[in-house]
Amino acid sequence: MTGPVAVTGASGFVGRALIGQLLEAGRPVRALVHRQGVGLSHPKLETVTGGLSDRAALLRLMDGAHAVIHVAGKVRGRDLTDFLGVNADGVTHVAEAAQAAGLRRVILISSLAAREPQLSPYATSKRTGEERLAKAASGAAFTAAILRPPAIYGPEDRELVPLFQTMARGIVPLPGVPGARASLLHVDDLAQAIVKLLDSPAQGTYELHDGHEAGYGWDEIAAIVERVAGRGPGWRLRIPEHVLRSVAGINLLASRLFGYMPMLTPGKVNELRHPDWVCDNTEISRDTGWQPLISLENGLSSILRGTPLKSDRGISNVT
């Protein structure tokens, strides 16, 4: 492999973890940054300032690169229009620049939500982005692969970690339907999977999880958090659907009045209450050799208790 690895979404939670692993492996990285820097300094790290609609910036990003990993995405919005500009049009711009720059490999980090595009504008936009890449790759000089990660957590996570911390204090909100199950994945395992996929000829769409094949129920997650926190069962607070939908509707209205991008919307409630977000590692493990290293208990021990991050295979400091 020659040339740097180009990375979009470099300043985000997943992007920083990925760049750290690429640099640790001795690979030069060229990162696209927009409003916020990467927060890393390394002799093999170069940054390019610009957005996904800036063709000149994308061409600078990919000039001489071997591959691009497209991590950038938008998770907050009011309607489909808010999401499409980044999650679909952005994919088109990246694919066009990759073709123009002569790259050989394009990796798209999508979302498991794309499996159920009817649930929300976000899910629709992620599925549309996947379809745009598949169309662009047909007959192109580059090969393409798509990852659909489940819910991702890790030290810099601003979504799941606060929920885990609330559970550790003894308050366990339960917004999902009874019996719902979902896969989880530590961000470092995701970063390793991306690198494995980058180095393989694998094409297509892949799901992945942390090795817990049946996923987790909300009560199971709470029990693991409580065990790690060294406390007994906390107060289970089941949140009725009508409460979630009322709050989401008010939040959506307020976002339009005050001009902010909301997280909790009616579409997000649909995602939260979907009964099956369980993934399957069979195909990605078969095609790349990747295996998850970090169980939920070990990942949470590192976050909630500050213990060294360990893998299920007994390897300390897996990052």
mmCIF file of N, CA and C in Angstrom, residues 185-186 188-189 192 209-211 290-296 298-299 309-315 318-319:
data_model
loop_
_atom_site.group_PDB
_atom_site.id
_atom_site.type_symbol
_atom_site.label_atom_id
_atom_site.label_comp_id
_atom_site.label_asym_id
_atom_site.label_seq_id
_atom_site.Cartn_x
_atom_site.Cartn_y
_atom_site.Cartn_z
ATOM 1 N N LEU A 185 -20.924 -2.161 20.457
ATOM 2 C CA LEU A 185 -19.538 -2.329 20.012
ATOM 3 C C LEU A 185 -18.687 -1.202 20.577
ATOM 4 N N HIS A 186 -17.518 -1.566 21.121
ATOM 5 C CA HIS A 186 -16.574 -0.554 21.595
ATOM 6 C C HIS A 186 -15.918 0.117 20.397
ATOM 7 N N ASP A 188 -12.958 1.102 19.824
ATOM 8 C CA ASP A 188 -11.658 0.568 19.407
ATOM 9 C C ASP A 188 -11.808 -0.696 18.566
ATOM 10 N N ASP A 189 -12.805 -1.517 18.890
ATOM 11 C CA ASP A 189 -13.086 -2.680 18.048
ATOM 12 C C ASP A 189 -13.571 -2.247 16.672
ATOM 13 N N GLN A 192 -10.556 -1.155 14.644
ATOM 14 C CA GLN A 192 -9.802 -2.302 14.153
ATOM 15 C C GLN A 192 -10.506 -2.977 12.983
ATOM 16 N N HIS A 209 -20.575 -6.766 15.643
ATOM 17 C CA HIS A 209 -20.945 -6.598 17.052
ATOM 18 C C HIS A 209 -19.781 -7.018 17.940
ATOM 19 N N ASP A 210 -19.984 -6.930 19.247
ATOM 20 C CA ASP A 210 -18.886 -7.133 20.199
ATOM 21 C C ASP A 210 -18.649 -8.585 20.584
ATOM 22 N N GLY A 211 -19.270 -9.515 19.894
ATOM 23 C CA GLY A 211 -19.080 -10.925 20.194
ATOM 24 C C GLY A 211 -20.216 -11.541 20.982
ATOM 25 N N TRP A 290 -11.411 -10.330 10.957
ATOM 26 C CA TRP A 290 -11.625 -9.516 12.165
ATOM 27 C C TRP A 290 -12.422 -10.271 13.205
ATOM 28 N N GLN A 291 -12.029 -10.089 14.467
ATOM 29 C CA GLN A 291 -12.781 -10.606 15.599
ATOM 30 C C GLN A 291 -12.828 -9.516 16.671
ATOM 31 N N PRO A 292 -13.957 -9.332 17.330
ATOM 32 C CA PRO A 292 -14.025 -8.332 18.403
ATOM 33 C C PRO A 292 -13.179 -8.759 19.592
ATOM 34 N N LEU A 293 -12.588 -7.783 20.261
ATOM 35 C CA LEU A 293 -11.709 -8.054 21.396
ATOM 36 C C LEU A 293 -12.278 -7.595 22.733
ATOM 37 N N ILE A 294 -13.216 -6.664 22.716
ATOM 38 C CA ILE A 294 -13.618 -5.990 23.953
ATOM 39 C C ILE A 294 -15.072 -6.307 24.284
ATOM 40 N N SER A 295 -15.282 -7.011 25.376
ATOM 41 C CA SER A 295 -16.641 -7.281 25.834
ATOM 42 C C SER A 295 -17.233 -6.027 26.454
ATOM 43 N N LEU A 296 -18.544 -6.014 26.588
ATOM 44 C CA LEU A 296 -19.200 -4.859 27.200
ATOM 45 C C LEU A 296 -18.715 -4.665 28.632
ATOM 46 N N ASN A 298 -15.793 -5.456 29.994
ATOM 47 C CA ASN A 298 -14.441 -4.893 30.017
ATOM 48 C C ASN A 298 -14.428 -3.441 29.541
ATOM 49 N N GLY A 299 -15.228 -3.160 28.500
ATOM 50 C CA GLY A 299 -15.294 -1.789 28.016
ATOM 51 C C GLY A 299 -15.853 -0.839 29.063
ATOM 52 N N LEU A 309 -7.943 -0.995 29.783
ATOM 53 C CA LEU A 309 -8.805 -1.668 28.824
ATOM 54 C C LEU A 309 -8.228 -3.027 28.490
ATOM 55 N N LYS A 310 -9.032 -4.073 28.632
ATOM 56 C CA LYS A 310 -8.591 -5.430 28.353
ATOM 57 C C LYS A 310 -9.477 -6.063 27.304
ATOM 58 N N SER A 311 -8.901 -7.014 26.600
ATOM 59 C CA SER A 311 -9.690 -7.737 25.615
ATOM 60 C C SER A 311 -10.165 -9.044 26.183
ATOM 61 N N ASP A 312 -11.098 -9.676 25.520
ATOM 62 C CA ASP A 312 -11.586 -10.984 25.945
ATOM 63 C C ASP A 312 -10.510 -12.051 25.808
ATOM 64 N N ARG A 313 -9.440 -11.700 25.096
ATOM 65 C CA ARG A 313 -8.341 -12.659 24.914
ATOM 66 C C ARG A 313 -7.189 -12.380 25.877
ATOM 67 N N GLY A 314 -7.456 -11.517 26.858
ATOM 68 C CA GLY A 314 -6.462 -11.289 27.898
ATOM 69 C C GLY A 314 -5.368 -10.313 27.544
ATOM 70 N N ILE A 315 -5.576 -9.521 26.493
ATOM 71 C CA ILE A 315 -4.564 -8.554 26.069
ATOM 72 C C ILE A 315 -4.866 -7.214 26.717
ATOM 73 N N VAL A 318 -5.467 -2.719 24.704
ATOM 74 C CA VAL A 318 -5.651 -3.181 23.343
ATOM 75 C C VAL A 318 -5.508 -2.071 22.306
ATOM 76 N N THR A 319 -5.632 -0.812 22.740
ATOM 77 C CA THR A 319 -5.466 0.267 21.786
ATOM 78 C C THR A 319 -4.001 0.591 21.564
#
